[in-house]
Amino acid sequence: MKYGYFDDRNREYVITQPDTPLPWMNYLGCQAYFGIISNTAGGYSFYRDARLRRISRYRYNQVPFDVGGRYIYLRDDETNEFWSPSWQPTQSDILEYTCRHGMGYTTIGSSYKGIEAHTRYFVPLDENLEIWQLTVTNHRSTRAALKGFASIEFCLWDAQDDATNFQRNFNTGQVEVEDGVIYHKTEYRERRNHFAYFGCSAPSRFDTQREAFLGRYRGWDKPKSVEAGELTNSIAHGWSPIGAHQVSIDLEPNETAQFVFVLGYHENPVEKKFDPPGSQIINKRTVKPVIAKYLSPAGADAAFEKLRQYWETTLGILQVQTPDAHTNRMVNIWNAYQCMATFNMSRSASFYESGIGRGLGFRDSNQDLLGFVHMVPSRARERILDLAATQLPTGGAYHQYQPLTKRGNNDIGGGFNDDPHWLIIGVSAYLKETGDWSILDEPVQYDNEPGSEKPLYEHLQRSFNYTLERLGPHGLPLIGRADWNDCLNLNCFSDTPGQSFQTTTNKDGKVAESVFIAALFVYAGRELAAIAQHRGLEAEAKKYIGETEKQLAVINEHGWDGEWFLRAYDDFGAKIGSNECAEGKVFIESNGFCALAGIGLEDGKALKAMNAMRDHLATPHGIVVQQPAYSKYYLQLGEISSYPPGYKENAGIFCHVNPWVMIGETRLGRGDAAHDYYTRINPSARENISELHRCEPYVYAQMIAGKDAPTFGEAKNSWLTGTAAWNYYAITQWILGIRTSLSGLEIAPVIPKNWPGFTAKRVFRGVTYSITIQRKGPGNSISLTVDGQPIDGNIVPIPTDGRKEVNVVGILT
Ligand code: GLC
Ligand code: GLC
C-alpha cells in the first residue's frame, strides 16, 4: 500500500493520506536556520544547534505522535466550525489532502466544505527565518466569511532545560508585541542577545500566552480562542509563551487570498540590545526591514524562486538516466538531498534524534563527506578542518564534537579505535573531488589547543600511526571502546543498568582486536600512500604500503575463518564471527569492508566472503549485520547483545553497511548482485510496501528489522544516517562507476548485465562531462572516447585548454 506518489518532475513526494504509518518528515533550511516538518505540519525550528538554540517546541514520543508544529486553523464564522488544512491537529474530515515535500520546502493543504487552503513552508537562503505562505480559495457559490489563525509554541532556547526545569522556566517567559509582530524574548534581559519573532502580513488580534489561546486542559486540537473566533491579545508573563495571529478572510466565490507569516531568529550586538538604550525593550532596528521584506507575497515568492534555483544547481552537479526509475530518482533527487541533510544535521535532529543528545560524530561526519563533498566543496573543507581540530595529539579522536562550540565532547571522550582512519578517508574524498591540495598544508590544532597547530597532513599521519601503536596479541588492531559498530563493546563488561556501553570500560583494552579496523587500516593506508605519492613523498608512500602489506598478512593468518573473514577477538582472545561460535558466526562489517578494500580479490577470499553474505546474511529486505542473532545478553560483547534479535546491531538490517557489500560485489565484477542489493533497501523501490516499511519512501532509514524480528521489514530511524552517503557513493561511484580519483574522473561501471547502458551529466572541477555508456557485451571492460578521440585507460583527463564541456562515450564489453 502507498500513501502518495513521487512527482519527479517537481522533485517532490506527494502524500495523499495524512495518517501515514509514522510522521513523514522533511527539512527546511540549509545554512544556519533549520526546521523539521512532518506531513501534517508537526515539527520545530532551531538556529544552528537543535539543543542550545531551539526556537519552537516539539514533544518527542508523544501521543498522539508528532505534537507541536506550525499549526494553522481556519474558521467559518457562519457555522462556527474550525479545522486545520494540514489535518493535524484538529483531525477534521478534510478532502483532497496533499502534502508536497520538496527540496527545502513543504506545502500542505486540503479542502473543507468548499474552502481550499494550502500553506507553503520554507526557509529562504541567507536568512535566519522561515516563511509560511497561506493561500485560501473560496470554491463555494456564496461569499465566505472566515478567520485564519497561525500558531507556534516557543521553546525557552535550551531544549533540554526546557523539557525538565519547570520550577524556573514557568517564571522566565517574556514577550513584546509591536506593530503586529510578536517577539519572544525570554532571557533577553540577562545573558542572551537573541530573540525570536513571529510576524503576520495582515495582523489583527493575537495571543502570546498558551493558556489564553488553548484554554485550560485543552490541547492544540481545539484551542478555546479559535473555537470562540477571537484571540484575546494576551501577553505572556512566565508560563508558556506562544505566538498566535488572527486574520480575517472574506472571500467572494472563486476569490483567493494570500497571507504570509514569518517566524525568525535574530541576534543583536550586546551593546545595542535595547532601544532606547537603558530600557528593557528589544532593539528592533535591524530586524524590522527583514520582517517587512518577507511579509510581502512578492518578497516571499522571490525568495522561493531563489531556493528552487539553488537546488536545481546543487542537484545538477550529478544527474543520471539509467533503465531503473528508482535509481534515477534516488541519485538525481532524494539521496543527494538526504546527503545534504546529514551534512547539516549530522545525527542531531529528526523524528528519532531529539536534538539534545549527540553532537557531530567524528566517524559519522567523515563518512557523510562521501555523499556531499561534490555539492558543497567549500563547506566540506571547513567541516574537515573542524573535525581535524578535535583530533587528539595521540592521533585518536573525540568521538563527537559540539557544532556550536566546535569542541570535542568530553562526556563521551575518545578511544573508538576506528575513528582516526575516517579522517584519512574524508580528506581523500575531498582531494579527489576538488584537487585542492592546499588543504593538506592548512595548520590545524589538536584538541582545539591554541599553539598546537600542525598541517592537516600531519593529522593524517598521526591517524595512521594511531593503529600501529595499538596492535593486539594477534597483531590486529585493538578495538578500544568500539569500532564502526558502536555496540560491539568488548572492553565494557557492564552489568549495571543505565551504564553507557560506549564509555564504560572495565578492561584494559590490551586483548580485544578488530578485523574490521584491520581492513579499514589497509584501505585508509593505501589512500594515504596515494596522497603521499602524489606529493612526491616516495619513501613515505612506501612505508605506508609496507605497513598495509604487513597488516594484510595478519588478516590472512588471523582474520580468516575458512569461508569468510572473522569479525573480532574478544577480551579472552576468543573469536567473534567464526563458524566456531554458537551465535554471531558471520558478520557483515569485516567481510564488506575487506571486499570493498580489495582484500582477498586475488586469492578468492573476497569471492567466498561475498558468497557468505549472500548465503547467510542477505534477505529480501537487505543484508543483516550478523547471524545467528544473539539470543541473550553476553557480558563480554556489550550493547550488541542487548537488543532483541533482529533489531539494530543485533542482526538488524543496518542499511549503512549494506553498500560495503554492494561495492564488494562490484570489485568482483558482479553488477547484477550489486544492483540487486542496492534495490532491496532503496526506499523508492520499497514504496509499494509502505504499510510494512512504515518510514518515508523517499529517504533511507538507518535500520530495517531483520529476519529474526517479528516485524521483519519494518524500517526505523530515517533521515539521519550514514546510509545516505554510503548508498550514494556505492551507486554513483561503484555501480555506475563515475568515480573521482586523485588524477581525474574515472569511468568504471559495473552495471547489471541486462542494462543497455546509461547516460550521466557530471560537473567535476569546473568541467561538465556528458557521459554515455553503451553495453556491447556482458562484461565490465570499458573503452573510452573523449570528444571523439579514443583514450588509454579509464581516467578522463582534465582538459588543459580551458574547455568547459566534455563528451565521454564508454563501450562496455
Ligand atoms: C550509528 C552511529 C554510527 C555507527 C553505527 C553502528 O549509525 O551513528 O557512528 O557506526 O550506528 O553502530
Ligand atoms: C549507535 C547505535 C546505537 C547506540 C549508539 C551509541 O547509534 O546504533 O544503538 O546506542 O550508537 O553511541
Coordinates of N, CA and C in Angstrom, one line a residue, residues 172-315:
T172 N 10.1 32.5 33.6 CA 11.0 33.4 32.9 C 10.5 33.9 31.6
G173 N 9.4 33.4 31.1 CA 8.8 33.7 29.8 C 8.5 35.2 29.6
Q174 N 9.0 35.8 28.5 CA 8.7 37.2 28.2 C 8.5 37.5 26.8
V175 N 7.6 38.4 26.4 CA 7.3 38.7 25.0 C 7.1 40.2 24.9
E176 N 7.2 40.7 23.7 CA 6.8 42.0 23.3 C 5.9 41.9 22.1
V177 N 5.0 42.8 21.9 CA 4.2 42.8 20.7 C 4.3 44.2 20.1
E178 N 4.7 44.4 18.9 CA 4.9 45.7 18.4 C 4.5 45.7 16.9
D179 N 3.7 46.6 16.5 CA 3.2 46.6 15.0 C 2.7 45.3 14.6
G180 N 2.1 44.5 15.4 CA 1.5 43.3 15.0 C 2.5 42.1 14.9
V181 N 3.8 42.4 15.3 CA 4.8 41.3 15.3 C 5.0 40.9 16.8
I182 N 5.0 39.6 17.0 CA 5.2 39.0 18.3 C 6.7 38.7 18.5
Y183 N 7.3 39.2 19.5 CA 8.7 39.0 19.8 C 8.8 38.1 21.0
H184 N 9.5 37.0 20.9 CA 9.8 36.1 22.1 C 11.1 36.4 22.6
K185 N 11.2 37.0 23.9 CA 12.5 37.4 24.4 C 12.8 36.9 25.7
T186 N 12.4 35.6 26.0 CA 12.8 35.0 27.3 C 14.3 35.0 27.4
E187 N 14.8 35.5 28.6 CA 16.2 35.6 28.9 C 17.0 36.6 28.2
Y188 N 16.3 37.4 27.3 CA 16.9 38.5 26.6 C 17.4 39.6 27.6
R189 N 16.7 39.7 28.7 CA 17.0 40.7 29.8 C 18.4 40.4 30.4
E190 N 18.8 39.1 30.4 CA 20.1 38.8 31.0 C 21.2 38.4 30.0
R191 N 21.5 37.2 29.8 CA 22.7 36.9 29.1 C 22.5 36.5 27.6
R192 N 21.3 36.6 27.1 CA 21.1 36.3 25.7 C 21.0 37.6 24.9
N193 N 21.5 37.6 23.7 CA 21.3 38.7 22.9 C 20.6 38.3 21.6
H194 N 19.8 37.2 21.7 CA 19.0 36.8 20.6 C 17.5 36.6 21.0
F195 N 16.7 36.8 20.1 CA 15.2 36.6 20.3 C 14.6 36.0 19.1
A196 N 13.4 35.6 19.2 CA 12.6 35.0 18.1 C 11.4 36.0 17.8
Y197 N 10.9 35.9 16.6 CA 9.7 36.7 16.3 C 8.8 36.0 15.4
F198 N 7.5 36.4 15.4 CA 6.5 35.8 14.6 C 5.7 36.9 14.1
G199 N 5.8 37.1 12.7 CA 5.0 38.2 12.1 C 3.9 37.7 11.2
C200 N 3.1 38.7 10.8 CA 1.9 38.3 10.0 C 1.6 39.4 9.0
S201 N 1.3 39.1 7.8 CA 1.1 40.1 6.8 C -0.2 40.9 7.0
A202 N -1.2 40.4 7.8 CA -2.4 41.2 8.0 C -2.9 41.0 9.4
P203 N -2.0 41.5 10.3 CA -2.3 41.2 11.8 C -3.6 41.9 12.2
S204 N -4.4 41.2 13.0 CA -5.5 41.9 13.7 C -5.3 41.6 15.2
R205 N -5.7 40.4 15.6 CA -5.6 40.1 17.0 C -4.5 39.0 17.2
F206 N -4.1 38.8 18.5 CA -3.0 37.8 18.7 C -3.2 37.2 20.1
D207 N -2.4 36.2 20.4 CA -2.2 35.7 21.7 C -0.8 35.3 21.9
T208 N -0.3 35.5 23.1 CA 1.1 35.1 23.4 C 1.2 34.2 24.6
Q209 N 0.1 34.0 25.3 CA 0.2 33.1 26.5 C -0.6 31.8 26.1
R210 N 0.1 30.7 26.2 CA -0.5 29.5 25.8 C -1.9 29.2 26.4
E211 N -2.0 29.4 27.6 CA -3.3 29.1 28.3 C -4.4 29.9 27.8
A212 N -4.1 31.2 27.4 CA -5.2 32.1 26.9 C -5.6 31.5 25.5
F213 N -4.7 31.0 24.8 CA -5.0 30.5 23.4 C -5.7 29.2 23.5
L214 N -5.2 28.3 24.2 CA -5.7 26.9 24.2 C -6.9 26.7 25.2
G215 N -6.9 27.5 26.3 CA -7.8 27.2 27.3 C -7.3 26.1 28.3
R216 N -7.9 26.1 29.5 CA -7.4 25.1 30.4 C -7.7 23.7 30.0
Y217 N -6.8 22.8 30.3 CA -6.9 21.4 30.0 C -7.3 21.1 28.5
R218 N -6.9 22.0 27.6 CA -7.2 21.7 26.2 C -5.8 21.5 25.5
G219 N -5.9 20.9 24.3 CA -4.7 20.7 23.5 C -4.9 21.5 22.3
W220 N -3.9 21.3 21.3 CA -3.9 22.0 20.1 C -5.0 21.7 19.2
D221 N -5.7 20.6 19.5 CA -6.8 20.1 18.6 C -8.0 21.0 18.8
K222 N -8.2 21.7 19.9 CA -9.4 22.6 20.0 C -9.1 23.8 20.9
P223 N -8.3 24.7 20.3 CA -8.0 25.9 21.1 C -9.2 26.7 21.4
K224 N -9.3 27.1 22.6 CA -10.5 27.8 23.1 C -10.7 29.1 22.3
S225 N -9.7 29.9 22.0 CA -9.9 31.2 21.4 C -10.2 31.0 19.9
V226 N -9.8 29.9 19.3 CA -10.1 29.6 17.9 C -11.6 29.2 17.9
E227 N -12.0 28.4 18.8 CA -13.4 28.0 18.9 C -14.3 29.2 19.1
A228 N -13.8 30.1 20.0 CA -14.6 31.3 20.2 C -14.6 32.3 19.0
G229 N -13.6 32.2 18.2 CA -13.5 33.0 17.0 C -12.8 34.3 17.3
E230 N -12.1 34.4 18.4 CA -11.4 35.7 18.7 C -10.2 35.5 19.6
L231 N -9.1 35.9 19.2 CA -7.9 35.8 20.1 C -8.0 36.9 21.1
T232 N -7.3 36.7 22.2 CA -7.5 37.6 23.4 C -6.5 38.7 23.6
N233 N -5.5 38.8 22.7 CA -4.5 39.8 22.9 C -3.7 39.6 24.2
S234 N -3.5 38.3 24.6 CA -2.8 38.1 25.8 C -1.3 38.3 25.7
I235 N -0.8 38.8 26.8 CA 0.7 39.0 26.9 C 1.2 38.0 27.9
A236 N 2.2 37.2 27.5 CA 2.8 36.2 28.4 C 3.7 36.8 29.4
H237 N 3.4 36.4 30.7 CA 4.3 36.6 31.8 C 4.6 35.3 32.4
G238 N 5.8 34.7 32.1 CA 6.0 33.4 32.6 C 5.2 32.4 31.9
W239 N 5.1 31.2 32.4 CA 4.4 30.1 31.8 C 4.9 29.8 30.4
S240 N 4.1 29.7 29.4 CA 4.5 29.2 28.1 C 4.2 30.2 27.0
P241 N 5.2 31.0 26.6 CA 4.9 32.0 25.6 C 4.7 31.3 24.2
I242 N 3.7 31.8 23.5 CA 3.4 31.3 22.2 C 3.3 32.5 21.2
G243 N 3.2 32.2 20.0 CA 2.8 33.2 19.0 C 1.6 32.8 18.3
A244 N 0.5 33.5 18.4 CA -0.7 33.2 17.6 C -1.2 34.5 17.0
H245 N -1.5 34.4 15.7 CA -2.1 35.5 14.9 C -3.5 35.2 14.4
Q246 N -4.3 36.2 14.3 CA -5.6 36.0 13.7 C -5.7 36.9 12.5
V247 N -6.3 36.4 11.4 CA -6.5 37.2 10.2 C -8.0 37.0 9.8
S248 N -8.5 38.1 9.2 CA -9.9 38.0 8.6 C -9.8 37.6 7.2
I249 N -10.6 36.6 6.8 CA -10.5 36.2 5.4 C -12.0 36.2 4.8
D250 N -12.3 37.3 4.1 CA -13.6 37.4 3.4 C -13.4 37.2 1.9
L251 N -14.1 36.2 1.4 CA -13.8 35.8 0.0 C -15.2 35.7 -0.7
E252 N -15.2 36.3 -1.9 CA -16.3 36.1 -2.8 C -16.1 34.8 -3.5
P253 N -17.1 34.2 -4.1 CA -17.0 32.9 -4.8 C -15.8 33.0 -5.8
N254 N -14.9 32.0 -5.8 CA -13.7 31.8 -6.6 C -12.6 32.9 -6.3
E255 N -12.8 33.6 -5.2 CA -11.7 34.5 -4.9 C -10.7 33.8 -4.1
T256 N -9.4 34.3 -4.2 CA -8.3 33.7 -3.5 C -7.6 34.8 -2.7
A257 N -7.2 34.5 -1.5 CA -6.4 35.5 -0.7 C -5.1 34.8 -0.2
Q258 N -4.1 35.6 -0.1 CA -2.8 35.0 0.5 C -2.4 35.8 1.7
F259 N -1.9 35.0 2.7 CA -1.4 35.6 3.9 C 0.0 35.0 4.1
V260 N 0.9 35.9 4.7 CA 2.3 35.4 4.9 C 2.6 35.5 6.4
F261 N 3.2 34.5 7.0 CA 3.6 34.5 8.3 C 5.1 34.3 8.3
V262 N 5.9 35.0 9.2 CA 7.3 34.9 9.2 C 7.7 34.6 10.6
L263 N 8.4 33.4 10.8 CA 9.0 33.0 12.1 C 10.5 33.1 12.0
G264 N 11.1 33.9 12.9 CA 12.5 34.0 12.7 C 13.3 34.2 14.0
Y265 N 14.6 34.3 13.8 CA 15.6 34.4 14.9 C 16.5 35.6 14.6
H266 N 16.8 36.3 15.6 CA 17.7 37.5 15.3 C 18.6 37.7 16.5
E267 N 19.8 38.1 16.2 CA 20.8 38.5 17.2 C 21.1 40.0 17.1
N268 N 21.3 40.6 18.3 CA 21.8 42.0 18.3 C 23.2 42.0 18.9
P269 N 24.0 43.0 18.5 CA 25.2 43.2 19.2 C 24.9 43.5 20.7
V270 N 25.8 43.0 21.6 CA 25.5 43.1 23.0 C 25.2 44.6 23.4
E271 N 26.1 45.5 22.9 CA 25.9 46.9 23.3 C 24.7 47.6 22.6
K272 N 24.1 46.9 21.7 CA 22.9 47.5 21.1 C 21.6 46.7 21.3
K273 N 21.6 46.0 22.5 CA 20.5 45.1 22.7 C 19.1 45.9 22.8
F274 N 19.2 47.0 23.5 CA 18.0 47.7 23.9 C 17.8 49.0 23.2
D275 N 16.5 49.4 23.0 CA 16.2 50.6 22.3 C 14.9 51.2 22.9
P276 N 14.9 52.3 23.6 CA 16.1 53.2 23.8 C 17.1 52.5 24.7
P277 N 18.4 52.9 24.6 CA 19.4 52.3 25.5 C 19.0 52.5 26.9
G278 N 19.3 51.6 27.8 CA 18.9 51.7 29.2 C 17.5 51.2 29.4
S279 N 16.7 51.0 28.4 CA 15.4 50.4 28.6 C 15.5 48.9 28.6
Q280 N 14.4 48.2 28.7 CA 14.4 46.8 28.6 C 13.7 46.3 27.3
I281 N 13.6 47.3 26.3 CA 12.9 47.0 25.1 C 13.8 46.5 24.0
I282 N 13.5 45.5 23.3 CA 14.4 44.9 22.3 C 14.6 46.0 21.2
N283 N 15.9 46.1 20.8 CA 16.2 47.0 19.7 C 15.8 46.3 18.4
K284 N 14.9 46.8 17.7 CA 14.3 46.1 16.5 C 14.7 46.8 15.2
R285 N 15.7 47.7 15.3 CA 16.0 48.4 14.1 C 16.5 47.6 12.9
T286 N 17.3 46.6 13.2 CA 17.9 45.8 12.1 C 16.9 44.7 11.7
V287 N 16.1 44.3 12.5 CA 15.2 43.1 12.2 C 13.9 43.6 11.4
K288 N 13.5 44.8 11.7 CA 12.2 45.2 11.1 C 12.2 45.1 9.6
P289 N 13.3 45.6 8.9 CA 13.2 45.6 7.5 C 13.2 44.2 6.9
V290 N 13.9 43.3 7.6 CA 13.9 41.8 7.2 C 12.5 41.3 7.3
I291 N 11.8 41.5 8.4 CA 10.4 41.0 8.6 C 9.5 41.6 7.5
A292 N 9.7 42.9 7.2 CA 8.8 43.6 6.2 C 9.0 43.0 4.9
K293 N 10.3 42.7 4.5 CA 10.6 42.2 3.2 C 9.9 40.9 2.9
Y294 N 9.9 40.0 3.9 CA 9.3 38.7 3.6 C 7.8 38.6 3.9
L295 N 7.3 39.5 4.6 CA 5.8 39.5 4.8 C 5.1 39.9 3.5
S296 N 5.8 40.4 2.6 CA 5.1 40.8 1.3 C 5.1 39.5 0.4
P297 N 4.0 39.2 -0.2 CA 3.9 38.0 -1.0 C 5.0 38.0 -2.1
A298 N 5.3 39.2 -2.7 CA 6.3 39.3 -3.7 C 7.7 38.9 -3.2
G299 N 8.0 39.4 -2.0 CA 9.3 39.1 -1.3 C 9.4 37.6 -1.0
A300 N 8.3 37.0 -0.6 CA 8.3 35.6 -0.3 C 8.5 34.8 -1.6
D301 N 7.8 35.2 -2.6 CA 7.8 34.4 -3.9 C 9.3 34.5 -4.5
A302 N 9.9 35.7 -4.4 CA 11.2 35.8 -4.9 C 12.2 34.9 -4.2
A303 N 12.0 34.9 -2.8 CA 12.9 34.0 -2.0 C 12.7 32.6 -2.4
F304 N 11.5 32.2 -2.6 CA 11.2 30.8 -3.0 C 11.9 30.4 -4.3
E305 N 11.8 31.3 -5.3 CA 12.4 31.1 -6.6 C 13.9 30.9 -6.5
K306 N 14.5 31.7 -5.6 CA 16.0 31.6 -5.3 C 16.3 30.2 -4.8
L307 N 15.5 29.8 -3.9 CA 15.7 28.5 -3.2 C 15.6 27.4 -4.3
R308 N 14.6 27.5 -5.1 CA 14.4 26.5 -6.2 C 15.7 26.4 -7.1
Q309 N 16.1 27.6 -7.4 CA 17.3 27.7 -8.3 C 18.5 27.1 -7.6
Y310 N 18.6 27.3 -6.3 CA 19.8 26.7 -5.5 C 19.8 25.2 -5.6
W311 N 18.6 24.6 -5.5 CA 18.6 23.1 -5.5 C 18.8 22.6 -7.0
E312 N 18.3 23.3 -7.9 CA 18.5 23.0 -9.3 C 20.0 22.9 -9.6
T313 N 20.7 23.9 -9.2 CA 22.2 23.9 -9.4 C 22.9 22.8 -8.6
T314 N 22.5 22.7 -7.3 CA 23.2 21.8 -6.5 C 23.0 20.3 -7.0
L315 N 21.7 20.0 -7.3 CA 21.5 18.6 -7.7 C 22.0 18.4 -9.2

